[in-house]
Coordinates of C-alpha atoms and ligand atoms in Angstrom, one line a residue:
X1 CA -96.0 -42.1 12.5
X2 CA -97.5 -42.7 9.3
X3 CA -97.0 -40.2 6.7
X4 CA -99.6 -39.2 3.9
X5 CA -96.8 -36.7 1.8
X6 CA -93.1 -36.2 1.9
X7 CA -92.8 -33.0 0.0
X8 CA -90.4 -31.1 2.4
X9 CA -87.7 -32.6 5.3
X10 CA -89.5 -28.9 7.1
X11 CA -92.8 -29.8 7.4
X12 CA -91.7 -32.9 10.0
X13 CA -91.0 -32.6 13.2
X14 CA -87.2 -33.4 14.6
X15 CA -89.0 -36.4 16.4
X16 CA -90.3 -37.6 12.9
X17 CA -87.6 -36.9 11.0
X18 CA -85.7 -39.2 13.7
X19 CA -88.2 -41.8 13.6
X20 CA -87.6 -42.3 9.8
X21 CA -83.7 -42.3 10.6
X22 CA -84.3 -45.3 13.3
X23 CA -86.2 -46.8 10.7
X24 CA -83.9 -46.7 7.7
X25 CA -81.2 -48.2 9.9
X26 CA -83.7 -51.0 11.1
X27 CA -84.3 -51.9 7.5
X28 CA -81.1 -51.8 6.4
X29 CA -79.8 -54.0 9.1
X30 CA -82.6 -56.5 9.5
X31 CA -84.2 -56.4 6.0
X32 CA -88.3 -56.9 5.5
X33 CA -89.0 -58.2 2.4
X34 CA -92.8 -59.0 2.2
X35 CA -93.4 -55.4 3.6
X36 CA -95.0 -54.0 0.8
X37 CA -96.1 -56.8 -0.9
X38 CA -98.4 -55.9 -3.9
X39 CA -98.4 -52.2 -3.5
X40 CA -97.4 -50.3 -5.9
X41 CA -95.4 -46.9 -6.8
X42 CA -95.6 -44.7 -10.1
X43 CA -92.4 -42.8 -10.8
X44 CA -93.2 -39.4 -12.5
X45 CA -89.5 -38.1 -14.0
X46 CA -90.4 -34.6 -15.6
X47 CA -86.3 -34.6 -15.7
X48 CA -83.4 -36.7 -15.4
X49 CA -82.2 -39.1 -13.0
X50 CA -80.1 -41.6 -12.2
X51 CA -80.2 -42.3 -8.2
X52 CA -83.8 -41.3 -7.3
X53 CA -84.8 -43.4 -10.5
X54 CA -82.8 -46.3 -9.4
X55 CA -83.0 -46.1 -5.3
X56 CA -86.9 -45.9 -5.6
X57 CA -87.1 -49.0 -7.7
X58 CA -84.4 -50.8 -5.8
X59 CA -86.5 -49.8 -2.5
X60 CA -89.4 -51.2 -3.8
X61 CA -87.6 -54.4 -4.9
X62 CA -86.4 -54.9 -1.4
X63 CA -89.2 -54.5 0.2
X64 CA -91.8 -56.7 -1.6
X65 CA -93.6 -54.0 -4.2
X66 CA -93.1 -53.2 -7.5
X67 CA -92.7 -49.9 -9.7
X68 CA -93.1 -48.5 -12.8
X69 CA -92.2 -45.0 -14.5
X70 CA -93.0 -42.6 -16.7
X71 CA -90.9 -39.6 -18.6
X72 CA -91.1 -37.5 -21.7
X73 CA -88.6 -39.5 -23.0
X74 CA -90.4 -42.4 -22.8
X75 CA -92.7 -44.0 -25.9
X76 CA -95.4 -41.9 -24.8
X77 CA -97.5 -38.9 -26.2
X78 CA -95.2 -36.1 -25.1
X79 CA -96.6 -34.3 -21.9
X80 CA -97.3 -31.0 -22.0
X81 CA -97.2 -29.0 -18.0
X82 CA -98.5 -25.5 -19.2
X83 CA -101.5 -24.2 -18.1
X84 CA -104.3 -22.5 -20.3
X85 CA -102.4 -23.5 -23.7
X86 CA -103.5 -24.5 -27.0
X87 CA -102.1 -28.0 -27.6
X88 CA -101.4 -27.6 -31.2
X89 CA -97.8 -28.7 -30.8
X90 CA -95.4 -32.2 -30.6
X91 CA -97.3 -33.1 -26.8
X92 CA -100.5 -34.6 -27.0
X93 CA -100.8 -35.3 -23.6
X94 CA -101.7 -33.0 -20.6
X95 CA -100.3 -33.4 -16.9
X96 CA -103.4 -32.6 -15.6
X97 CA -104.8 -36.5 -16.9
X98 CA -101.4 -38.3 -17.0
X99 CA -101.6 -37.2 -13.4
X100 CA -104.6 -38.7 -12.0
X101 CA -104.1 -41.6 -14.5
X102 CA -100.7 -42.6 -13.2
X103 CA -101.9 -42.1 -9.4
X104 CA -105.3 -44.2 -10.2
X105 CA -102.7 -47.1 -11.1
X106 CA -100.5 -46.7 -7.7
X107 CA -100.4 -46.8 -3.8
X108 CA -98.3 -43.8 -4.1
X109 CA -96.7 -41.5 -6.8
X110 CA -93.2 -39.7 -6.7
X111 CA -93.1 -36.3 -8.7
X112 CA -89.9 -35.3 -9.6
X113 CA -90.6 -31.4 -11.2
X114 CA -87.6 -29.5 -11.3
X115 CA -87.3 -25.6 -11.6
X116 CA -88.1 -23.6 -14.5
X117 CA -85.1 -20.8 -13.3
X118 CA -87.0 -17.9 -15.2
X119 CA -88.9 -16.6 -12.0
X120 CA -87.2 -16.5 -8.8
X121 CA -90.7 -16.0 -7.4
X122 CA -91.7 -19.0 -9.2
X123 CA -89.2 -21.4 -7.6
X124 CA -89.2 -20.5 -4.6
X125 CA -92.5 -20.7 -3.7
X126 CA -92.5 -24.2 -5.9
X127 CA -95.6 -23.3 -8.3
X128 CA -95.1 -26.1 -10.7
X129 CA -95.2 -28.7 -8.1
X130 CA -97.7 -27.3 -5.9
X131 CA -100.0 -27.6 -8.8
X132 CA -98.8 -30.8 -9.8
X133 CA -100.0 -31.8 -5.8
X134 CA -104.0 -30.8 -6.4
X135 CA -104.3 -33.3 -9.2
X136 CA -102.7 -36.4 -7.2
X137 CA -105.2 -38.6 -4.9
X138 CA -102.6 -41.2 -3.7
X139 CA -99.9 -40.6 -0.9
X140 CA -96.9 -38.4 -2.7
X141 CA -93.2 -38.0 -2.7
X142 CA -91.1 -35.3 -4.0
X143 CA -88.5 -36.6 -6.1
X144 CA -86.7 -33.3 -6.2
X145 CA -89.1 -30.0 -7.4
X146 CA -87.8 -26.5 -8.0
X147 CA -86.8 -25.7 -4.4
X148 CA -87.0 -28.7 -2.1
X149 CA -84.9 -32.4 -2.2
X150 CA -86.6 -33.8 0.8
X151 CA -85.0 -37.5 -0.4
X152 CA -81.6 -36.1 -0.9
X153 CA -81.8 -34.6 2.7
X154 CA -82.7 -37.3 4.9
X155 CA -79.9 -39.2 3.3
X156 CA -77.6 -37.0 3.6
X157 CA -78.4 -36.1 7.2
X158 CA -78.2 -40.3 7.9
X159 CA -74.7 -40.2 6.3
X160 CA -73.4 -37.7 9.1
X161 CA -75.1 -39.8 11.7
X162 CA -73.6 -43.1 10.1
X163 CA -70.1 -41.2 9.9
X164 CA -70.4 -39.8 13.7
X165 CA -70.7 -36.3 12.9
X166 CA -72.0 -34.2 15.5
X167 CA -75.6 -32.1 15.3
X168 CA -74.9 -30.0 17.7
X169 CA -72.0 -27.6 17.0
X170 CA -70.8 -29.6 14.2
X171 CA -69.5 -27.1 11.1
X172 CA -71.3 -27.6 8.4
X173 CA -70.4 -25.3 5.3
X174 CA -72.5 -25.3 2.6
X175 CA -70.2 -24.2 -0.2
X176 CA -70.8 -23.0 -3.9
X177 CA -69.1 -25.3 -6.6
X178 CA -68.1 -24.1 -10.3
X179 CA -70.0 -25.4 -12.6
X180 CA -71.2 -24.0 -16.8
X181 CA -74.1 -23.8 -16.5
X182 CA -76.9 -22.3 -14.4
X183 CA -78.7 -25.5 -11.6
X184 CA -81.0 -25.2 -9.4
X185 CA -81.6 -24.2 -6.2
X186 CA -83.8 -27.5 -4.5
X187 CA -80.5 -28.6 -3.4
X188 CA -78.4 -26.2 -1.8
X189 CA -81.7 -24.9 -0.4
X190 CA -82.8 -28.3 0.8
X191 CA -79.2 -29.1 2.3
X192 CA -79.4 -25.8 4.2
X193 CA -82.4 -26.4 5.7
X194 CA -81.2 -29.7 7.1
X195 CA -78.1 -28.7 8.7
X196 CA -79.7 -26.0 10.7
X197 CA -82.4 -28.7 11.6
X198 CA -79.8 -30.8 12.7
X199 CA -78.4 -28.3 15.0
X200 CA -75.1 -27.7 13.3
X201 CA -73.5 -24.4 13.2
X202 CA -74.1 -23.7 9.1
X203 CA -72.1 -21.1 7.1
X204 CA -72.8 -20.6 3.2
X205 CA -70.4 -19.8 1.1
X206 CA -70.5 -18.5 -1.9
X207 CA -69.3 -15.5 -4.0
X208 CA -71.1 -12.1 -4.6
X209 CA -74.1 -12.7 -6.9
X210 CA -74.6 -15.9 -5.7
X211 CA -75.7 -15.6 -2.4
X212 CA -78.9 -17.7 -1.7
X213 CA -82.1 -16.0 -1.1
X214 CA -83.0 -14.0 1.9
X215 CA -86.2 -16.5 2.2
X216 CA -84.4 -19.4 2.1
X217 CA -81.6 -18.4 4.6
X218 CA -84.3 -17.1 7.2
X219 CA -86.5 -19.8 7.1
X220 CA -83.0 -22.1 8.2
X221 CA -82.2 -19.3 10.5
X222 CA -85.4 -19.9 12.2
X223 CA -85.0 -23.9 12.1
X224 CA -81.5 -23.5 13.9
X225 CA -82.8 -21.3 16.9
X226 CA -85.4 -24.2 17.4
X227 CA -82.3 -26.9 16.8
X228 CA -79.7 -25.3 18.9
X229 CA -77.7 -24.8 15.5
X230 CA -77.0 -21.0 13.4
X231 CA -76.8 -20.6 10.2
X232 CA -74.8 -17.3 8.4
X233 CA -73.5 -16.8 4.8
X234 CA -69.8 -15.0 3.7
X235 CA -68.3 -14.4 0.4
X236 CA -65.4 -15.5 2.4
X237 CA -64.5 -18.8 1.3
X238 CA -60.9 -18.9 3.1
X239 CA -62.5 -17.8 6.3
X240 CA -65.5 -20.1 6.0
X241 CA -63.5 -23.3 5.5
X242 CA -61.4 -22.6 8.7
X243 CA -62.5 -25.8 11.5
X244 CA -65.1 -27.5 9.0
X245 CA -66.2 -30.8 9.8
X246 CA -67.8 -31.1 6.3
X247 CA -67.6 -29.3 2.9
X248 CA -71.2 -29.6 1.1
X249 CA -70.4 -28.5 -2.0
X250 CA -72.9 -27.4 -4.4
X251 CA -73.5 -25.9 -8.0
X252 CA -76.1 -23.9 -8.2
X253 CA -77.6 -19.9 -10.5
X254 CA -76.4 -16.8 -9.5
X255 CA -79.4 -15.4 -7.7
X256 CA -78.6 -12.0 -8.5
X257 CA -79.3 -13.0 -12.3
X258 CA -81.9 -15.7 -12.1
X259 CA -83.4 -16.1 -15.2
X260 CA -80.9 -14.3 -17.3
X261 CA -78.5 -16.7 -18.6
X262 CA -76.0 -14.8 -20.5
X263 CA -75.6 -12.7 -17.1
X264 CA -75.2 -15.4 -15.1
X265 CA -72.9 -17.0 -17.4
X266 CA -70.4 -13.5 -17.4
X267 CA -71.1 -13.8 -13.8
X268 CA -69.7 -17.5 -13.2
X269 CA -67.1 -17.4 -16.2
X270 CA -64.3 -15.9 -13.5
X271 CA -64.6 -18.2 -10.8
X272 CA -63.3 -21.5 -11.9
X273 CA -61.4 -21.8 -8.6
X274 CA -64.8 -22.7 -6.7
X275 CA -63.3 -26.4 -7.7
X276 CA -63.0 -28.4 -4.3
X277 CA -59.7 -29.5 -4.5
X278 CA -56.9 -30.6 -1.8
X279 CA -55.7 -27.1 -0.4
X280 CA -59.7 -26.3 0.2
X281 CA -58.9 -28.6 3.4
X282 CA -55.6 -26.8 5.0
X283 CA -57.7 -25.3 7.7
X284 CA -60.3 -27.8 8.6
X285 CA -60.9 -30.3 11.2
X286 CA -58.1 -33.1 9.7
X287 CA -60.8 -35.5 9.5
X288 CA -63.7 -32.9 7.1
X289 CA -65.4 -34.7 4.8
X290 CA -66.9 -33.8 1.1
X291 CA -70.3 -34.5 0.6
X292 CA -72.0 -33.9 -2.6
X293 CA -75.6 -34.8 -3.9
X294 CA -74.2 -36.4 -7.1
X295 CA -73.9 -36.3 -10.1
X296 CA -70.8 -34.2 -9.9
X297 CA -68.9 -33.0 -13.1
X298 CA -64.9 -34.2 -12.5
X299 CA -62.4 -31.5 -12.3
X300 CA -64.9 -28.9 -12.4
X301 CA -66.8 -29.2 -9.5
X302 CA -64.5 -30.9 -7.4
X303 CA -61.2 -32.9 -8.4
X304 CA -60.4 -36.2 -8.7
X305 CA -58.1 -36.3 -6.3
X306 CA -60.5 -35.0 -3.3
X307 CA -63.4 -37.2 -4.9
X308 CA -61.1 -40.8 -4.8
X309 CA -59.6 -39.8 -1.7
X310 CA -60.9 -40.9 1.5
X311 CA -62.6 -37.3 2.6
X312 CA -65.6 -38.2 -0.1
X313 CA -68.1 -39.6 1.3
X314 CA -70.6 -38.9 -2.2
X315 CA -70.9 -42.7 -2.9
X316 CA -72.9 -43.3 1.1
X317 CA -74.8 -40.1 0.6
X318 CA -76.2 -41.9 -2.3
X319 CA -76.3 -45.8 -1.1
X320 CA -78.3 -43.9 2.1
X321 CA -81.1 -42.5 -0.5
X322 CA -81.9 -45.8 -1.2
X323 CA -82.4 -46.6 2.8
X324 CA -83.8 -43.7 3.7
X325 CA -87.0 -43.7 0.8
X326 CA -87.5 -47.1 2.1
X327 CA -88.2 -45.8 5.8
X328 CA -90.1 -43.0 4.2
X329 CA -92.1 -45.7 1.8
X330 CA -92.9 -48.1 4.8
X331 CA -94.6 -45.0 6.7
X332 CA -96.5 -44.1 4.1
X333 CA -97.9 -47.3 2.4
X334 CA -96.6 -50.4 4.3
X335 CA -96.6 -51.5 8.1
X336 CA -96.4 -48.4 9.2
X337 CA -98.5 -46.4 7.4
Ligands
CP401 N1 -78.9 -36.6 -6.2 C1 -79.9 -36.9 -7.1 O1 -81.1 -36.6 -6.9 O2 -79.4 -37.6 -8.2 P1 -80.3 -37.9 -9.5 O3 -80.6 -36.5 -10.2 O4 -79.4 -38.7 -10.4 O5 -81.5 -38.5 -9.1

């Protein structure tokens, strides 16, 4: 199966999506290290990162290739990523050549584009990257755009196999985490769509105003009745917790205020108690687990305690990034592409 983009864990088939599994464990137990030798991958970071910048480059490293990356923050000439502006300001340098002029350099490009949160329209249907993808010639990755993590979610659906977690009727709940400020939805979004394709039985929870978007919930509603899985939401936390197998949690805008940041803030400012903490897990299966994309704010997100303790599992979710982009690399510009 070779593959030619990896923008969304959705647009593969189950049977591909387990085929890059096989072949992150395969490289991780019997390592290939000439596999990629001389190719090449740009690194476009529009925003910060510390585990998709470092698992790409380790990837490459381990498998023969080599990398190089790019950012506003770098010692470059700014980049500007509006359309149809005058560029009489601090960039002096349009995405629409640094683009084509970083893929002209590469055997492949990751793009990692973030959301703008002023337009839920916008977002969800990922604008920014979408125009981002007409300018690149070279195989593409997304390194994590306004409404998809395709990279986060393979690794995290390899942790549950790695941990024996079931896909079929495993509970899965997908829960919203306190946080100050307003993040994206590419994760929770992402996550969702992952579980139901992995046929667990999903709930999201999450208090009023935050509920995610009806297009984001049906599209997983329709992946779980191909998966055998279901996906439903509830402002119910007590009630959603009751049997999980795993607590996902996640920070992420209200949806009823996107774009308006002083609502959303009013909104958020009472519910400090979405902090995953010990008596989160009272009803669970014994054994649930707390998985979370990284990085996670301490004691506001989720405590210490649960996050030392041995239900965390946040430090394979991302050591698994690093296998999984190599399966995903080798398919698309090495053996197996
Ligand atoms: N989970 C994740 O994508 O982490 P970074 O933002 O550090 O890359």
């Amino acid at each position: 199966m070779s593959l030619k983009e990896f923008n969304d864990l959705a647009e593969l088939d189950p049977a591909a999506v387990e085929s890059l599994l096989k072949l992150a464990r395969r490289l991780q137990d019997r390592p290939e290290p000439q596999a990629l030798a001389g190719k090449v991958l740009a690194l476009l970071f529009l925003s910060p990162s510390l585990r998709t910048l470092s698992s790409f480059q380790a990837a490459m490293l381990r498998l023969g290739g080599g990398s190089f990356v790019i950012s506003p923050d770098m010692s470059i000439h700014g980049l500007e990523t509006r359309s149809g502006i005058v560029m009489d300001g601090a960039a002096a340098e349009h995405l629409r050549e640094a683009v084509p002029v970083i893929s002209s350099y590469a055997d492949a490009l990751g793009i990692r584009a973030f959301a703008n949160r002023s337009s839920l329209e916008d977002d969800l249907s990922d604008r920014e990257y979408k125009a981002m993808r007409e300018l690149v010639t070279v195989p593409l990755i997304n390194m994590e755009s306004a409404i998809q993590h395709p990279c986060q979610s393979l690794a995290d659906w390899k942790t549950m196999d790695d941990l024996g977690i079931p896909r079929q009727g495993g509970k899965f709940v997908l829960s919203w985490a306190w946080h100050p400020r307003a993040l994206p939805l590419a994760v929770p979004s992402a996550t969702l769509h992952m579980a139901a394709m992995r046929g667990m039985d999903v709930t999201v929870a999450a208090p009023e105003g935050f509920e995610l978007p009806e297009p984001i919930m049906a599209r997983a509603r329709a992946a779980a009745e191909h998966s055998g899985g279901s996906v439903r939401a509830t402002n119910d936390r007590a009630e959603a917790l009751e049997g999980a197998q795993v607590i996902y949690a996640k920070e992420w805008s209200s949806t009823r205020h996107y774009g308006d940041r002083l609502a959303d803030a009013e909104l958020r400012e009472q519910l400090q108690d979405w902090c995953v903490d010990d008596p989160w897990f009272g009803t669970t299966a014994p054994d649930c687990r707390l998985m979370h994309c990284l990085p996670v704010r301490r004691g506001v997100a989720v405590t210490d305690r649960v996050l030392d303790g041995p239900r965390s599992v946040v430090i394979q979710e991302a050591q698994n990034r690093m296998w999984g982009q190599m399966a995903v690399l080798y398919q698309m510009i090495g053996p197996g592409a």
